[in-house]
mmCIF file with all atom_site columns, C-alpha atoms in Angstrom:
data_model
loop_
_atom_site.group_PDB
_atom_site.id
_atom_site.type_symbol
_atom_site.label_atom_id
_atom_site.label_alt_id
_atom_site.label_comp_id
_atom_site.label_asym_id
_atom_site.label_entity_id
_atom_site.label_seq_id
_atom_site.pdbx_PDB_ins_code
_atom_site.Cartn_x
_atom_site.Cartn_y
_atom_site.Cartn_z
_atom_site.occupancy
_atom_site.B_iso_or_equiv
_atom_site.pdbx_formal_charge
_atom_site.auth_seq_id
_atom_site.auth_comp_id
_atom_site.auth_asym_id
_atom_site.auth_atom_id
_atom_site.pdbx_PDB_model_num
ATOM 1   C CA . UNK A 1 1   ? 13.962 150.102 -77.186 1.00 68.00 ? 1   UNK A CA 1
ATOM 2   C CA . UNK A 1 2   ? 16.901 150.047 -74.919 1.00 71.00 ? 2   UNK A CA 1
ATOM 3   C CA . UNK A 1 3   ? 16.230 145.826 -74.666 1.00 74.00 ? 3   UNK A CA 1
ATOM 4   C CA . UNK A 1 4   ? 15.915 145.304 -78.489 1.00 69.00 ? 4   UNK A CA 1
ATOM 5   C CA . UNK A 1 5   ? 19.531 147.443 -78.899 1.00 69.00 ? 5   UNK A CA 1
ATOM 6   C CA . UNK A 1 6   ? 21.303 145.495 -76.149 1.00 74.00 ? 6   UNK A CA 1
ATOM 7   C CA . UNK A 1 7   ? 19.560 142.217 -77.664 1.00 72.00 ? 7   UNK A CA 1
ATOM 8   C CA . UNK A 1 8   ? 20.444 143.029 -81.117 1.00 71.00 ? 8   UNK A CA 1
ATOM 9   C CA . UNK A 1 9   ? 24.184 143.794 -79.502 1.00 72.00 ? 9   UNK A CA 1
ATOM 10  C CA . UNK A 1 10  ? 24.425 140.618 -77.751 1.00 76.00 ? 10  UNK A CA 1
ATOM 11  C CA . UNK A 1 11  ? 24.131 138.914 -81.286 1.00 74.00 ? 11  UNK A CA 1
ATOM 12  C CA . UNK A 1 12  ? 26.457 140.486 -83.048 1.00 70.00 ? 12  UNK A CA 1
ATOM 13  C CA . UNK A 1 13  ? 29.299 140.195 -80.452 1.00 73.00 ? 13  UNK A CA 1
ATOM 14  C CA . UNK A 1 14  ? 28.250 136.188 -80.746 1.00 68.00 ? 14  UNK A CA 1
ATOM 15  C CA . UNK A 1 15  ? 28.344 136.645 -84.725 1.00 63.00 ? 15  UNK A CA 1
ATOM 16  C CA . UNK A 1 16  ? 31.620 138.281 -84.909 1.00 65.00 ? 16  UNK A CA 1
ATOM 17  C CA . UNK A 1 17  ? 33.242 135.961 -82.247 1.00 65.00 ? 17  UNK A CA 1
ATOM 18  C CA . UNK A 1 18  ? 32.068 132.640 -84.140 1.00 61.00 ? 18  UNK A CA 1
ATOM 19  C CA . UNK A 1 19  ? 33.825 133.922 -87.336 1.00 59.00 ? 19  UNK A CA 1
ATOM 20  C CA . UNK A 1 20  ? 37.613 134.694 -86.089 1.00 58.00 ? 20  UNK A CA 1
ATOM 21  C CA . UNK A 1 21  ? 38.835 130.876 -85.529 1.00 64.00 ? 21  UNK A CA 1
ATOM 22  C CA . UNK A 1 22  ? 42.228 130.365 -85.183 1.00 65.00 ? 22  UNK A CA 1
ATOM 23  C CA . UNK A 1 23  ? 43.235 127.488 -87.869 1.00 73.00 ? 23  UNK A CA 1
ATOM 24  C CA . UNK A 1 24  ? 44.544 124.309 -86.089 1.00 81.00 ? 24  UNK A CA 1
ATOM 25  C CA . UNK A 1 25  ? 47.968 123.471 -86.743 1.00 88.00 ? 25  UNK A CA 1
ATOM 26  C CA . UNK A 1 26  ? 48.604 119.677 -86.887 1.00 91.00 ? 26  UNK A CA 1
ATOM 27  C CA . UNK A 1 27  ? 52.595 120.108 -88.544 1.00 95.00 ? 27  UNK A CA 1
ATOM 28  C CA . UNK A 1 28  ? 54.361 116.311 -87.598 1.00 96.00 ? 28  UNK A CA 1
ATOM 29  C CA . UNK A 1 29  ? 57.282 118.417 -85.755 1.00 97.00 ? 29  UNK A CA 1
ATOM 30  C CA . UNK A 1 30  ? 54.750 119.203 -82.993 1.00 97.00 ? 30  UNK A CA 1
ATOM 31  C CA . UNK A 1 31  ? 55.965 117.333 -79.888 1.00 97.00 ? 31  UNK A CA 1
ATOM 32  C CA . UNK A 1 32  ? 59.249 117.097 -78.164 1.00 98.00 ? 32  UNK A CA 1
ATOM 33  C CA . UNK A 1 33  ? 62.149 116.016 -79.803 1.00 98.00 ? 33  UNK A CA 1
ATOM 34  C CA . UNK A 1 34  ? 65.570 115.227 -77.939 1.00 98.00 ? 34  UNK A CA 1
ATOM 35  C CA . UNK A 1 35  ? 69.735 114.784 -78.509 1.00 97.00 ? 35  UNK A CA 1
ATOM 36  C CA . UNK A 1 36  ? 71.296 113.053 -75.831 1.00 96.00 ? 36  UNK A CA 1
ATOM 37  C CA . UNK A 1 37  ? 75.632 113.197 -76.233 1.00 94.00 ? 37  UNK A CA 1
ATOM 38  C CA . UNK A 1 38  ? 77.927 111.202 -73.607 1.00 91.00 ? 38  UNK A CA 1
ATOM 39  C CA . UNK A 1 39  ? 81.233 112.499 -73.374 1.00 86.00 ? 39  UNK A CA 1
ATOM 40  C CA . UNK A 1 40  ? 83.978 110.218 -71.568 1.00 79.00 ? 40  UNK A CA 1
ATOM 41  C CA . UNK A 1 41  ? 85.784 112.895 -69.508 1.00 69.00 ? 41  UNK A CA 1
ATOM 42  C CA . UNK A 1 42  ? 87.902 109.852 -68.049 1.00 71.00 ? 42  UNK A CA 1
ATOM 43  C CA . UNK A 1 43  ? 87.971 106.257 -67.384 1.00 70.00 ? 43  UNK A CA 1
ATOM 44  C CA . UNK A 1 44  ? 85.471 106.563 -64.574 1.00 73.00 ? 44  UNK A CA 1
ATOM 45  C CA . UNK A 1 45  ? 83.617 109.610 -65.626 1.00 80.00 ? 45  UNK A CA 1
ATOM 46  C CA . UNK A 1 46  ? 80.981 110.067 -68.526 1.00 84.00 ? 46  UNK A CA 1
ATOM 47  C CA . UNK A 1 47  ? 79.212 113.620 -68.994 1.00 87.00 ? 47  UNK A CA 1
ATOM 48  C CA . UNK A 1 48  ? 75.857 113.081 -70.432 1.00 92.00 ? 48  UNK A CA 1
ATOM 49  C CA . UNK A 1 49  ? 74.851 116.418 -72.497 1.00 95.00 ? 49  UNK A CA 1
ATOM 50  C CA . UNK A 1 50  ? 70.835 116.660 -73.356 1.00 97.00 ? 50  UNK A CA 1
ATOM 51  C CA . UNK A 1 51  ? 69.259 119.378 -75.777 1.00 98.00 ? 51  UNK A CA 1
ATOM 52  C CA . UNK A 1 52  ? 65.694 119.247 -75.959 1.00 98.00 ? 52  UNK A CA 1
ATOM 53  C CA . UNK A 1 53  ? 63.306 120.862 -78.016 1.00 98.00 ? 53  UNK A CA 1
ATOM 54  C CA . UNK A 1 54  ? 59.236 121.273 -78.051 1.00 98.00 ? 54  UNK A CA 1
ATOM 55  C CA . UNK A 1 55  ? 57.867 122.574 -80.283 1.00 98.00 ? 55  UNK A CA 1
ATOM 56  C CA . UNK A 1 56  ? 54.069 124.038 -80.344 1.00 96.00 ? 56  UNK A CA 1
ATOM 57  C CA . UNK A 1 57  ? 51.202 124.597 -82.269 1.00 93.00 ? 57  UNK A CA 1
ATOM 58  C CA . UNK A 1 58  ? 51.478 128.719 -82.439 1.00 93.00 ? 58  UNK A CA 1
ATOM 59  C CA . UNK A 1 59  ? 55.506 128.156 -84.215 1.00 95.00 ? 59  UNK A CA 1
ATOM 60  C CA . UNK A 1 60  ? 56.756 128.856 -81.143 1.00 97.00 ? 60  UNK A CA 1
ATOM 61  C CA . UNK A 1 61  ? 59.115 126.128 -78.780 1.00 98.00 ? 61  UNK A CA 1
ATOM 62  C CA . UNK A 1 62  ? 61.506 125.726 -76.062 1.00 98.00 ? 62  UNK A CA 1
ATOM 63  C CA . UNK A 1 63  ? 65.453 124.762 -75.744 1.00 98.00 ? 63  UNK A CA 1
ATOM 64  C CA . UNK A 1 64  ? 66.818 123.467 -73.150 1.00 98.00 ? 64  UNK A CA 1
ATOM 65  C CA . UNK A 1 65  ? 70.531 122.077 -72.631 1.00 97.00 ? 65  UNK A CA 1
ATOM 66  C CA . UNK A 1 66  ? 71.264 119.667 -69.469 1.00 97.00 ? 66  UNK A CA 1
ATOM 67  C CA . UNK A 1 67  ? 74.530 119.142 -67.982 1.00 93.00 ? 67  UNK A CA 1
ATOM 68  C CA . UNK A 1 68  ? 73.733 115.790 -66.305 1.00 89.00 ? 68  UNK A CA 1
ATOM 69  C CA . UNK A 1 69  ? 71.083 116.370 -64.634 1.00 90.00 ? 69  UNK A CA 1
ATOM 70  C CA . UNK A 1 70  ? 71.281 120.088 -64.215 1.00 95.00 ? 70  UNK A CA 1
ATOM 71  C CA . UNK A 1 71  ? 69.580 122.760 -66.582 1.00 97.00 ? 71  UNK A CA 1
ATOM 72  C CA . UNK A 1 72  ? 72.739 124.719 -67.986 1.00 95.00 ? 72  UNK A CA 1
ATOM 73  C CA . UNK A 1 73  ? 70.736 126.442 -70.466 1.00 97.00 ? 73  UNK A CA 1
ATOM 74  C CA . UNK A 1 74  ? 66.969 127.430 -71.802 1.00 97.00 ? 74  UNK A CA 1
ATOM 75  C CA . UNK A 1 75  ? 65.524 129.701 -74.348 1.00 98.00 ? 75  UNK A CA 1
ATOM 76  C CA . UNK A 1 76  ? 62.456 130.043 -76.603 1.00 98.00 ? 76  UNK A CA 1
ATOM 77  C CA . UNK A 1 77  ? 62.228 130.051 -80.169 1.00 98.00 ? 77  UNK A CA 1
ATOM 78  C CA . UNK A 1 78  ? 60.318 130.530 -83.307 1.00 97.00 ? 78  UNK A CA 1
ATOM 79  C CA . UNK A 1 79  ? 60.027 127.870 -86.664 1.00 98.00 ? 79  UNK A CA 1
ATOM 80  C CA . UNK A 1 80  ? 58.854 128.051 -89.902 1.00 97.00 ? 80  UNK A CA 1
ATOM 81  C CA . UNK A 1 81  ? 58.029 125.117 -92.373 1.00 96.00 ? 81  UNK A CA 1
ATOM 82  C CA . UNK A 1 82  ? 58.562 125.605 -95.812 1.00 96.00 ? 82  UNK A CA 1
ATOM 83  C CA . UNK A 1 83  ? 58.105 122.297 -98.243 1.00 95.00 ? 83  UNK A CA 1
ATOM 84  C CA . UNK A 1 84  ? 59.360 120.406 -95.773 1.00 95.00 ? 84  UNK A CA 1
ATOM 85  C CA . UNK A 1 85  ? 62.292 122.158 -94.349 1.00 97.00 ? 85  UNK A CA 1
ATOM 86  C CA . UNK A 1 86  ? 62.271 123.581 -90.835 1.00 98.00 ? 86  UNK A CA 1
ATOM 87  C CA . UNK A 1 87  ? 64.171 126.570 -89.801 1.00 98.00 ? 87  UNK A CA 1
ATOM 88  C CA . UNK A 1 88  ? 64.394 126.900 -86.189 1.00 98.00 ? 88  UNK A CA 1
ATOM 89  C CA . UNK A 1 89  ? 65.359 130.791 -84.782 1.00 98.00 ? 89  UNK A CA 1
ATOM 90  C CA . UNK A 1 90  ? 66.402 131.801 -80.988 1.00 98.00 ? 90  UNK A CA 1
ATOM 91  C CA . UNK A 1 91  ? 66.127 135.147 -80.893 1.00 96.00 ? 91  UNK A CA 1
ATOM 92  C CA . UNK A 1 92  ? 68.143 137.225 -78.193 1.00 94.00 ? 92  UNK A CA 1
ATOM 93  C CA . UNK A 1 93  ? 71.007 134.752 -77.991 1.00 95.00 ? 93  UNK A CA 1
ATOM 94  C CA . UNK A 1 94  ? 73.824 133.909 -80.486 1.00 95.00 ? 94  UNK A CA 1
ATOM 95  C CA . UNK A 1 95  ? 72.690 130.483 -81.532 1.00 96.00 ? 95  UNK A CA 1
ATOM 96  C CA . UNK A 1 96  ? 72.566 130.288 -84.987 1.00 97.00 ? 96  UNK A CA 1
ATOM 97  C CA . UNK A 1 97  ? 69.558 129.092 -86.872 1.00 97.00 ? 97  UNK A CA 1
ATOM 98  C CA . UNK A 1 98  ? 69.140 125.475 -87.453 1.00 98.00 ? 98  UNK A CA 1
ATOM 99  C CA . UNK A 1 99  ? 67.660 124.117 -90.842 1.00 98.00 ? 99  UNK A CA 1
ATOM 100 C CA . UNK A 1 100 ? 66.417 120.711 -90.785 1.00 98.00 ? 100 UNK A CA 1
ATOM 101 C CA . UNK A 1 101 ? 64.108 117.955 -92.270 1.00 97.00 ? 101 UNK A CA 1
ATOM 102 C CA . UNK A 1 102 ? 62.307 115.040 -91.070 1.00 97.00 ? 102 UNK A CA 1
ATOM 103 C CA . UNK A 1 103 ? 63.531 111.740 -91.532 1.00 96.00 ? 103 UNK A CA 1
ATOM 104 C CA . UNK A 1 104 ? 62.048 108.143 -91.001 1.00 95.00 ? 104 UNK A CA 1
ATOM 105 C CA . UNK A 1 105 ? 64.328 105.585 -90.216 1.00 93.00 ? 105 UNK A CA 1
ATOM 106 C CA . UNK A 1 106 ? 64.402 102.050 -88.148 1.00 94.00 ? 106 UNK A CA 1
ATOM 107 C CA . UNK A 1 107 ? 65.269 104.058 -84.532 1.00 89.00 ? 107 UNK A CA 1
ATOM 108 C CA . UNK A 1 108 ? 62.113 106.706 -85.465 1.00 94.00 ? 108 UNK A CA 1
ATOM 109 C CA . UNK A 1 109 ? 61.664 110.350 -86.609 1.00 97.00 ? 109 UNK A CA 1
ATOM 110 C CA . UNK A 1 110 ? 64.975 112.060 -87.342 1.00 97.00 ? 110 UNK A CA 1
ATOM 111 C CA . UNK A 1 111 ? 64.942 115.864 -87.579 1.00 97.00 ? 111 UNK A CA 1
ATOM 112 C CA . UNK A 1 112 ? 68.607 116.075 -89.977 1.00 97.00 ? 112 UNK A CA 1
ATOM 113 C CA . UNK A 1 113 ? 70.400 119.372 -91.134 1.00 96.00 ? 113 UNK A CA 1
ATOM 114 C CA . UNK A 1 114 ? 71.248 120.107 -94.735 1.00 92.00 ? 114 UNK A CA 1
ATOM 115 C CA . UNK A 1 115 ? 74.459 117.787 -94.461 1.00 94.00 ? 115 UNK A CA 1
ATOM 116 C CA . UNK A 1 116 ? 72.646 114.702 -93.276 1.00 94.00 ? 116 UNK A CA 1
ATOM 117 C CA . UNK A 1 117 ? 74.017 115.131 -89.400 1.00 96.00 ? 117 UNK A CA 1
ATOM 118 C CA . UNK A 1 118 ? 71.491 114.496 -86.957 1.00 96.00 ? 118 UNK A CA 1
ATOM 119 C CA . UNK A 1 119 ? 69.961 117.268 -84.935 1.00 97.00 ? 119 UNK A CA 1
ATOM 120 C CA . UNK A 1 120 ? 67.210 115.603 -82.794 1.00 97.00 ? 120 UNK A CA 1
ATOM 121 C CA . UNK A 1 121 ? 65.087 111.950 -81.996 1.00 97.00 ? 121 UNK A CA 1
ATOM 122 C CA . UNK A 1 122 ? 61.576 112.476 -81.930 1.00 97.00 ? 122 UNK A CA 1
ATOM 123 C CA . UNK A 1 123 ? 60.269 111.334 -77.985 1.00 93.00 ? 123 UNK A CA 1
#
């Protein structure tokens, strides 16, 4: 009796497992998308400033800010899609939120804010 229980257990632990999927999320902002600034501090000397962001599958992503070549700044953060516009949260620092929408154009995918400036180049 003990064998038929544990058997009969066994199947629904497989049951119950096979019906909690986790939907697949195939949003076209998935991937890692980049702004790359050169400042000309002088004559000789240009500052290159990169912000990166990837994003992920679970609306979850990482920012990072280089200073040349060194990492001056990282966090996570959270987006939403709604019709087509992204808002993009970091909690725990004082960023503020950035609302944007993907553009096509000749150079490639464009995420743009509400006034049409550029945010980020899709890699």
């Amino acid at each position: 009796m003990k064998k038929l229980f544990s058997f009969l257990a066994i199947i629904a632990i497989v049951l119950a497992s096979n019906c909690s999927r986790i939907p697949e999320n195939n949003d076209p902002v998935i991937g890692i998308w980049s702004r790359v600034d050169v400042i000309n501090s002088s004559e000789t000397n240009k500052l290159t400033i990169r912000q990166e962001w990837i994003f992920n599958d679970v609306y979850l992503g990482r920012y990072q800010k280089y200073n040349g070549s060194h990492l001056d700044f990282k966090t996570d953060f959270s987006w939403i899609e709604d019709d087509g516009v992204y808002t993009i949260s970091y909690p725990g620092t004082d960023m503020i939120n950035d609302i944007v929408s993907m553009k096509e154009s000749p150079e490639g995918m464009l995420l743009e804010d509400l006034k049409g400036a550029i945010l980020a180049k899709r890699e």
